[in-house]
Amino acid sequence: MFRYIIRRLLISIPLLIVASFLCFGLVNAMGDPLGEWKLQKPRTAAEISAAYDRTGYNKPFFERYVNWAGDFVTGDWGESVVPGNAGKPVKEELITAFGITLRLILIAEIVALVLGMAVGVIGAVRQYSIFDYTATGIAFAMFSMPLFCVALIIKAGGIKFNDWLENIGAGRWLTMAGPPGDGFKGNIGEQIYQYTGAFILPTICLVAIQFALYSRFQRASMLDTLNADYVRTAQAKGVSESRAIFRHAFRNALIPIVTVSSLNIGAQFGGAVITETVFGWSGMGKFLIEAITKIEPYQVLGFMMVTAVFIIVFNLIADIMYAVLDPRIRLD
């Protein structure tokens, strides 16, 4: 196992190099970050030359890539380049945005995984029951609606709930603009009240979408496993239904859900763009949108590289989990 992990880590290095080069090429295709600045008012040749010297955009593509990659590895992720916003370190802004996103998606993914696996297992064991049909209908309803529709419906419901609370004299609880930038105030009880009010709506939104995905994969995988020969043999030998389900079937049925969830969680660390935008969170999603709008190349590059690293890391975690769940899988 240890040798496998080391081997995968070594393989990840060229993967990251290729990913960094592709990301740099795509960001370079966004256009000239100084283009709009040059058109805002007449600029002298000296001003333009100085701006390009400062950003390094007067150098060839490969030279700029090598300089950026070398700085990135050493912890220098560059600075914003657009005049008026120039000089802000990308790393500090990105880490702040990542911390906000992490708090949001961590709880949502845990709840969605637990709920999706539970519903998927029950749906498979009680196939074609009322519960199975209801869970299937809810899952397909979530799949059929774009995420922004789900988010807007949940937000509208939250506003109505706040109005109801206000009518009964309880005050508005649910927050529609994300957590405050300077943190929650008051005693522990007040902070918990504010915290839940800020987190509950975007969390419900993310759980609803991810639950639909996980429950369908878990149900399909569980059905395949329940019909496997070794499960039927165990049942024929007199093993109880619960033991056959959880000891023999459930463990192997987790392998597909591990694959899906690892890829999904890795990507989610890049930011729940739509959810954060609808609910006013200043996380990775907002960071990316603002960076693209302003054509800030190093901010977009930082975002893409952080996302790539997490996807590779969670792929490695998934491979290790395969061996834990199924001893027949050898990783040596």
Short mmCIF file of C-alpha atoms in Angstrom, two decimals:
data_model
loop_
_atom_site.label_atom_id
_atom_site.label_comp_id
_atom_site.label_asym_id
_atom_site.label_seq_id
_atom_site.Cartn_x
_atom_site.Cartn_y
_atom_site.Cartn_z
CA MET A 1 0.00 0.00 0.00
CA PHE A 2 2.77 2.44 0.94
CA ARG A 3 4.60 1.82 -2.33
CA TYR A 4 1.37 2.35 -4.24
CA ILE A 5 0.75 5.70 -2.54
CA ILE A 6 4.30 6.84 -3.29
CA ARG A 7 3.95 5.71 -6.90
CA ARG A 8 0.68 7.59 -7.30
CA LEU A 9 2.17 10.71 -5.76
CA LEU A 10 5.05 10.55 -8.23
CA ILE A 11 2.63 10.06 -11.11
CA SER A 12 0.71 13.13 -9.88
CA ILE A 13 3.73 15.37 -10.53
CA PRO A 14 3.67 15.10 -14.36
CA LEU A 15 -0.14 15.27 -14.23
CA LEU A 16 0.08 18.60 -12.41
CA ILE A 17 2.71 19.86 -14.85
CA VAL A 18 0.48 19.02 -17.83
CA ALA A 19 -2.54 20.51 -16.04
CA SER A 20 -0.63 23.70 -15.25
CA PHE A 21 0.47 24.10 -18.88
CA LEU A 22 -3.08 23.56 -20.18
CA CYS A 23 -4.47 25.97 -17.58
CA PHE A 24 -1.89 28.60 -18.50
CA GLY A 25 -2.72 28.21 -22.19
CA LEU A 26 -6.47 28.54 -21.57
CA VAL A 27 -6.00 31.59 -19.38
CA ASN A 28 -3.72 33.13 -21.98
CA ALA A 29 -6.57 32.72 -24.49
CA MET A 30 -8.79 34.93 -22.31
CA GLY A 31 -7.17 37.92 -23.94
CA ASP A 32 -5.08 40.89 -22.93
CA PRO A 33 -5.76 41.87 -19.28
CA LEU A 34 -4.62 45.41 -20.11
CA GLY A 35 -6.76 45.74 -23.22
CA GLU A 36 -9.70 47.51 -21.58
CA TRP A 37 -7.38 49.69 -19.51
CA LYS A 38 -5.68 50.96 -22.68
CA LEU A 39 -9.05 51.95 -24.18
CA GLN A 40 -10.43 53.81 -21.15
CA LYS A 41 -8.50 56.96 -22.07
CA PRO A 42 -5.49 57.84 -24.23
CA ARG A 43 -2.30 56.31 -22.85
CA THR A 44 1.24 57.29 -23.70
CA ALA A 45 3.60 54.71 -25.11
CA ALA A 46 5.67 54.95 -21.93
CA GLU A 47 2.63 54.17 -19.72
CA ILE A 48 1.68 51.17 -21.83
CA SER A 49 5.24 49.88 -21.92
CA ALA A 50 5.59 50.24 -18.14
CA ALA A 51 2.30 48.37 -17.54
CA TYR A 52 3.38 45.47 -19.76
CA ASP A 53 6.79 45.35 -18.09
CA ARG A 54 5.13 45.16 -14.68
CA THR A 55 2.76 42.33 -15.68
CA GLY A 56 5.31 40.46 -17.80
CA TYR A 57 2.92 40.33 -20.76
CA ASN A 58 5.61 41.71 -23.06
CA LYS A 59 7.49 38.38 -22.78
CA PRO A 60 6.99 35.25 -24.93
CA PHE A 61 4.37 32.68 -23.88
CA PHE A 62 6.77 29.92 -22.79
CA GLU A 63 8.95 32.31 -20.81
CA ARG A 64 5.92 33.63 -18.96
CA TYR A 65 4.77 30.05 -18.24
CA VAL A 66 8.14 28.99 -16.84
CA ASN A 67 8.37 32.11 -14.67
CA TRP A 68 4.82 31.66 -13.34
CA ALA A 69 5.22 27.90 -12.70
CA GLY A 70 8.50 28.41 -10.85
CA ASP A 71 7.00 31.13 -8.67
CA PHE A 72 3.84 29.09 -8.02
CA VAL A 73 5.78 26.08 -6.75
CA THR A 74 7.70 28.31 -4.32
CA GLY A 75 4.49 29.82 -2.94
CA ASP A 76 4.33 33.01 -4.99
CA TRP A 77 1.00 32.77 -6.83
CA GLY A 78 1.31 36.15 -8.47
CA GLU A 79 -0.56 39.42 -8.07
CA SER A 80 -3.55 41.04 -9.70
CA VAL A 81 -2.45 42.86 -12.84
CA VAL A 82 -5.31 45.13 -13.94
CA PRO A 83 -4.43 48.76 -13.10
CA GLY A 84 -6.59 50.08 -10.28
CA ASN A 85 -6.67 46.63 -8.75
CA ALA A 86 -3.02 45.77 -9.30
CA GLY A 87 -0.64 44.51 -6.65
CA LYS A 88 -3.05 42.43 -4.56
CA PRO A 89 -1.53 39.02 -3.72
CA VAL A 90 -3.53 36.21 -5.31
CA LYS A 91 -2.62 33.66 -2.62
CA GLU A 92 -4.13 35.61 0.26
CA GLU A 93 -7.40 36.31 -1.55
CA LEU A 94 -7.65 32.71 -2.77
CA ILE A 95 -7.03 31.19 0.67
CA THR A 96 -9.69 33.46 2.20
CA ALA A 97 -12.22 32.47 -0.47
CA PHE A 98 -11.31 28.80 -0.09
CA GLY A 99 -11.92 28.92 3.66
CA ILE A 100 -15.42 30.30 3.10
CA THR A 101 -16.22 27.63 0.50
CA LEU A 102 -14.80 24.87 2.68
CA ARG A 103 -17.18 25.72 5.53
CA LEU A 104 -20.11 25.56 3.11
CA ILE A 105 -19.43 22.37 1.18
CA LEU A 106 -18.02 20.24 3.99
CA ILE A 107 -21.29 19.92 5.91
CA ALA A 108 -23.33 19.71 2.70
CA GLU A 109 -21.25 16.84 1.29
CA ILE A 110 -21.32 14.86 4.54
CA VAL A 111 -25.11 15.19 4.85
CA ALA A 112 -25.66 14.42 1.16
CA LEU A 113 -23.42 11.32 1.31
CA VAL A 114 -25.05 9.88 4.42
CA LEU A 115 -28.58 10.64 3.24
CA GLY A 116 -27.93 9.49 -0.34
CA MET A 117 -26.37 6.18 0.74
CA ALA A 118 -29.15 5.48 3.24
CA VAL A 119 -31.92 6.21 0.74
CA GLY A 120 -30.11 4.26 -2.00
CA VAL A 121 -29.68 1.16 0.18
CA ILE A 122 -33.29 1.21 1.41
CA GLY A 123 -34.55 1.78 -2.13
CA ALA A 124 -32.58 -1.22 -3.40
CA VAL A 125 -33.60 -3.53 -0.54
CA ARG A 126 -37.26 -2.43 -0.82
CA GLN A 127 -37.27 -2.24 -4.61
CA TYR A 128 -40.54 -1.03 -6.20
CA SER A 129 -41.97 -0.07 -2.81
CA ILE A 130 -43.69 3.26 -2.12
CA PHE A 131 -40.47 4.51 -0.54
CA ASP A 132 -38.46 3.50 -3.62
CA TYR A 133 -40.87 5.22 -6.01
CA THR A 134 -40.94 8.38 -3.87
CA ALA A 135 -37.14 8.58 -3.56
CA THR A 136 -36.75 7.93 -7.30
CA GLY A 137 -39.27 10.67 -8.12
CA ILE A 138 -37.53 13.21 -5.89
CA ALA A 139 -34.11 12.31 -7.29
CA PHE A 140 -35.26 12.67 -10.91
CA ALA A 141 -36.99 15.97 -10.07
CA MET A 142 -33.67 17.28 -8.72
CA PHE A 143 -31.83 16.01 -11.82
CA SER A 144 -34.32 17.60 -14.20
CA MET A 145 -33.99 21.13 -12.78
CA PRO A 146 -30.94 23.35 -13.35
CA LEU A 147 -29.08 24.14 -10.16
CA PHE A 148 -29.87 27.83 -10.30
CA CYS A 149 -33.61 26.99 -10.40
CA VAL A 150 -33.27 24.83 -7.29
CA ALA A 151 -31.29 27.59 -5.57
CA LEU A 152 -33.83 30.30 -6.48
CA ILE A 153 -36.77 28.16 -5.31
CA ILE A 154 -35.06 27.46 -1.98
CA LYS A 155 -34.17 31.14 -1.62
CA ALA A 156 -37.77 32.18 -2.35
CA GLY A 157 -38.97 29.68 0.25
CA GLY A 158 -36.49 31.12 2.74
CA ILE A 159 -37.80 34.64 2.16
CA LYS A 160 -41.38 33.46 2.73
CA PHE A 161 -40.28 31.71 5.92
CA ASN A 162 -38.59 34.89 7.14
CA ASP A 163 -41.78 36.85 6.42
CA TRP A 164 -43.77 34.33 8.47
CA LEU A 165 -41.32 34.59 11.35
CA GLU A 166 -41.56 38.36 11.23
CA ASN A 167 -45.38 38.23 11.26
CA ILE A 168 -45.39 36.18 14.46
CA GLY A 169 -42.87 38.53 16.06
CA ALA A 170 -39.86 36.18 15.98
CA GLY A 171 -37.68 38.30 13.68
CA ARG A 172 -35.97 37.32 10.46
CA TRP A 173 -33.61 34.36 10.83
CA LEU A 174 -32.42 33.12 7.43
CA THR A 175 -29.66 35.18 5.78
CA MET A 176 -29.68 35.71 2.00
CA ALA A 177 -26.31 37.46 1.68
CA GLY A 178 -23.83 34.98 3.15
CA PRO A 179 -22.01 35.20 6.49
CA PRO A 180 -20.71 38.65 7.58
CA GLY A 181 -17.15 39.42 6.62
CA ASP A 182 -16.17 40.36 10.18
CA GLY A 183 -17.66 37.19 11.70
CA PHE A 184 -20.66 36.53 13.92
CA LYS A 185 -21.25 38.72 16.97
CA GLY A 186 -22.76 38.18 20.40
CA ASN A 187 -22.73 35.30 22.87
CA ILE A 188 -22.51 31.62 21.93
CA GLY A 189 -26.27 31.23 21.52
CA GLU A 190 -26.53 34.30 19.28
CA GLN A 191 -23.59 33.17 17.17
CA ILE A 192 -25.11 29.71 16.67
CA TYR A 193 -28.41 31.37 15.70
CA GLN A 194 -26.64 33.60 13.13
CA TYR A 195 -24.43 30.74 11.90
CA THR A 196 -27.35 28.39 11.19
CA GLY A 197 -29.34 31.20 9.59
CA ALA A 198 -26.49 31.91 7.15
CA PHE A 199 -25.64 28.29 6.33
CA ILE A 200 -28.94 26.43 6.19
CA LEU A 201 -30.29 27.59 2.80
CA PRO A 202 -27.14 27.08 0.66
CA THR A 203 -26.52 23.81 2.49
CA ILE A 204 -30.02 22.56 1.66
CA CYS A 205 -29.44 23.58 -1.96
CA LEU A 206 -26.18 21.63 -2.26
CA VAL A 207 -27.58 18.63 -0.34
CA ALA A 208 -30.62 18.43 -2.62
CA ILE A 209 -28.52 18.16 -5.79
CA GLN A 210 -25.82 15.87 -4.40
CA PHE A 211 -28.37 13.65 -2.63
CA ALA A 212 -30.05 12.94 -5.97
CA LEU A 213 -26.72 11.90 -7.50
CA TYR A 214 -25.52 9.75 -4.61
CA SER A 215 -28.84 8.01 -3.95
CA ARG A 216 -29.22 6.89 -7.58
CA PHE A 217 -25.65 5.56 -7.79
CA GLN A 218 -25.98 3.80 -4.43
CA ARG A 219 -29.29 2.19 -5.39
CA ALA A 220 -27.98 0.92 -8.74
CA SER A 221 -24.78 -0.40 -7.18
CA MET A 222 -26.66 -2.04 -4.31
CA LEU A 223 -29.05 -3.79 -6.70
CA ASP A 224 -26.13 -5.24 -8.67
CA THR A 225 -24.45 -6.44 -5.49
CA LEU A 226 -27.61 -7.98 -4.00
CA ASN A 227 -27.97 -10.09 -7.14
CA ALA A 228 -24.34 -11.27 -7.03
CA ASP A 229 -23.64 -14.99 -6.54
CA TYR A 230 -21.75 -14.59 -3.26
CA VAL A 231 -24.67 -12.73 -1.65
CA ARG A 232 -27.15 -15.37 -2.80
CA THR A 233 -24.83 -18.09 -1.51
CA ALA A 234 -24.65 -16.41 1.88
CA GLN A 235 -28.43 -16.19 2.03
CA ALA A 236 -28.76 -19.84 0.99
CA LYS A 237 -26.48 -20.82 3.89
CA GLY A 238 -28.90 -19.21 6.32
CA VAL A 239 -27.23 -15.84 6.85
CA SER A 240 -29.77 -13.30 8.10
CA GLU A 241 -31.03 -10.63 5.73
CA SER A 242 -29.45 -7.76 7.66
CA ARG A 243 -26.07 -9.54 7.79
CA ALA A 244 -26.21 -10.37 4.08
CA ILE A 245 -27.03 -6.76 3.27
CA PHE A 246 -24.54 -4.94 5.46
CA ARG A 247 -21.72 -7.48 5.81
CA HIS A 248 -21.62 -8.88 2.29
CA ALA A 249 -23.42 -6.49 -0.07
CA PHE A 250 -23.14 -2.95 1.30
CA ARG A 251 -19.36 -2.85 1.54
CA ASN A 252 -18.78 -3.78 -2.10
CA ALA A 253 -21.67 -1.58 -3.21
CA LEU A 254 -19.77 1.43 -1.84
CA ILE A 255 -17.05 1.27 -4.51
CA PRO A 256 -18.98 3.17 -7.24
CA ILE A 257 -20.18 5.78 -4.73
CA VAL A 258 -16.60 6.28 -3.56
CA THR A 259 -15.58 7.00 -7.16
CA VAL A 260 -18.41 9.47 -7.78
CA SER A 261 -18.13 11.25 -4.44
CA SER A 262 -14.34 11.62 -4.62
CA LEU A 263 -14.50 13.27 -8.04
CA ASN A 264 -17.46 15.40 -6.99
CA ILE A 265 -15.96 16.55 -3.68
CA GLY A 266 -12.66 17.36 -5.38
CA ALA A 267 -14.47 19.51 -7.91
CA GLN A 268 -16.66 21.10 -5.21
CA PHE A 269 -13.54 22.44 -3.51
CA GLY A 270 -13.22 24.63 -6.59
CA GLY A 271 -16.37 26.40 -5.48
CA ALA A 272 -20.11 25.94 -5.75
CA VAL A 273 -20.29 28.82 -8.23
CA ILE A 274 -24.06 29.02 -8.76
CA THR A 275 -25.00 28.40 -5.12
CA GLU A 276 -22.50 30.96 -3.86
CA THR A 277 -23.70 33.52 -6.39
CA VAL A 278 -27.40 33.09 -5.57
CA PHE A 279 -26.85 33.23 -1.80
CA GLY A 280 -24.21 35.96 -1.82
CA TRP A 281 -21.24 33.96 -0.55
CA SER A 282 -17.78 35.42 -1.14
CA GLY A 283 -16.17 32.04 -1.73
CA MET A 284 -14.32 30.39 -4.58
CA GLY A 285 -17.28 30.77 -6.93
CA LYS A 286 -17.45 34.53 -6.56
CA PHE A 287 -13.65 34.70 -6.68
CA LEU A 288 -13.65 32.93 -10.08
CA ILE A 289 -16.46 35.02 -11.58
CA GLU A 290 -14.82 38.29 -10.57
CA ALA A 291 -11.43 37.11 -11.85
CA ILE A 292 -12.88 36.17 -15.25
CA THR A 293 -14.88 39.40 -15.48
CA LYS A 294 -11.81 41.54 -14.76
CA ILE A 295 -9.55 39.26 -16.87
CA GLU A 296 -7.17 38.69 -13.96
CA PRO A 297 -4.98 35.84 -15.29
CA TYR A 298 -3.14 34.92 -12.11
CA GLN A 299 -6.33 34.76 -10.06
CA VAL A 300 -7.92 32.39 -12.58
CA LEU A 301 -4.72 30.32 -12.69
CA GLY A 302 -4.64 30.05 -8.90
CA PHE A 303 -8.25 28.88 -8.86
CA MET A 304 -7.68 26.28 -11.57
CA MET A 305 -4.54 24.88 -9.96
CA VAL A 306 -6.13 24.58 -6.50
CA THR A 307 -9.05 22.72 -8.09
CA ALA A 308 -6.70 20.42 -10.03
CA VAL A 309 -4.73 19.57 -6.88
CA PHE A 310 -7.86 18.63 -4.94
CA ILE A 311 -9.20 16.47 -7.76
CA ILE A 312 -5.91 14.55 -7.93
CA VAL A 313 -5.78 14.19 -4.12
CA PHE A 314 -9.32 12.86 -3.88
CA ASN A 315 -8.66 10.45 -6.75
CA LEU A 316 -5.79 9.06 -4.70
CA ILE A 317 -8.06 8.78 -1.65
CA ALA A 318 -10.61 6.91 -3.76
CA ASP A 319 -8.00 4.40 -4.95
CA ILE A 320 -6.93 3.71 -1.37
CA MET A 321 -10.56 3.28 -0.31
CA TYR A 322 -11.03 0.62 -3.01
CA ALA A 323 -8.49 -1.61 -1.29
CA VAL A 324 -10.05 -0.98 2.13
CA LEU A 325 -13.54 -1.87 0.92
CA ASP A 326 -12.56 -4.84 -1.26
CA PRO A 327 -9.45 -6.86 -0.30
CA ARG A 328 -9.49 -8.48 -3.74
CA ILE A 329 -8.19 -5.20 -5.12
CA ARG A 330 -4.43 -5.23 -4.78
CA LEU A 331 -2.53 -1.96 -4.86
CA ASP A 332 1.01 -3.30 -4.42
#
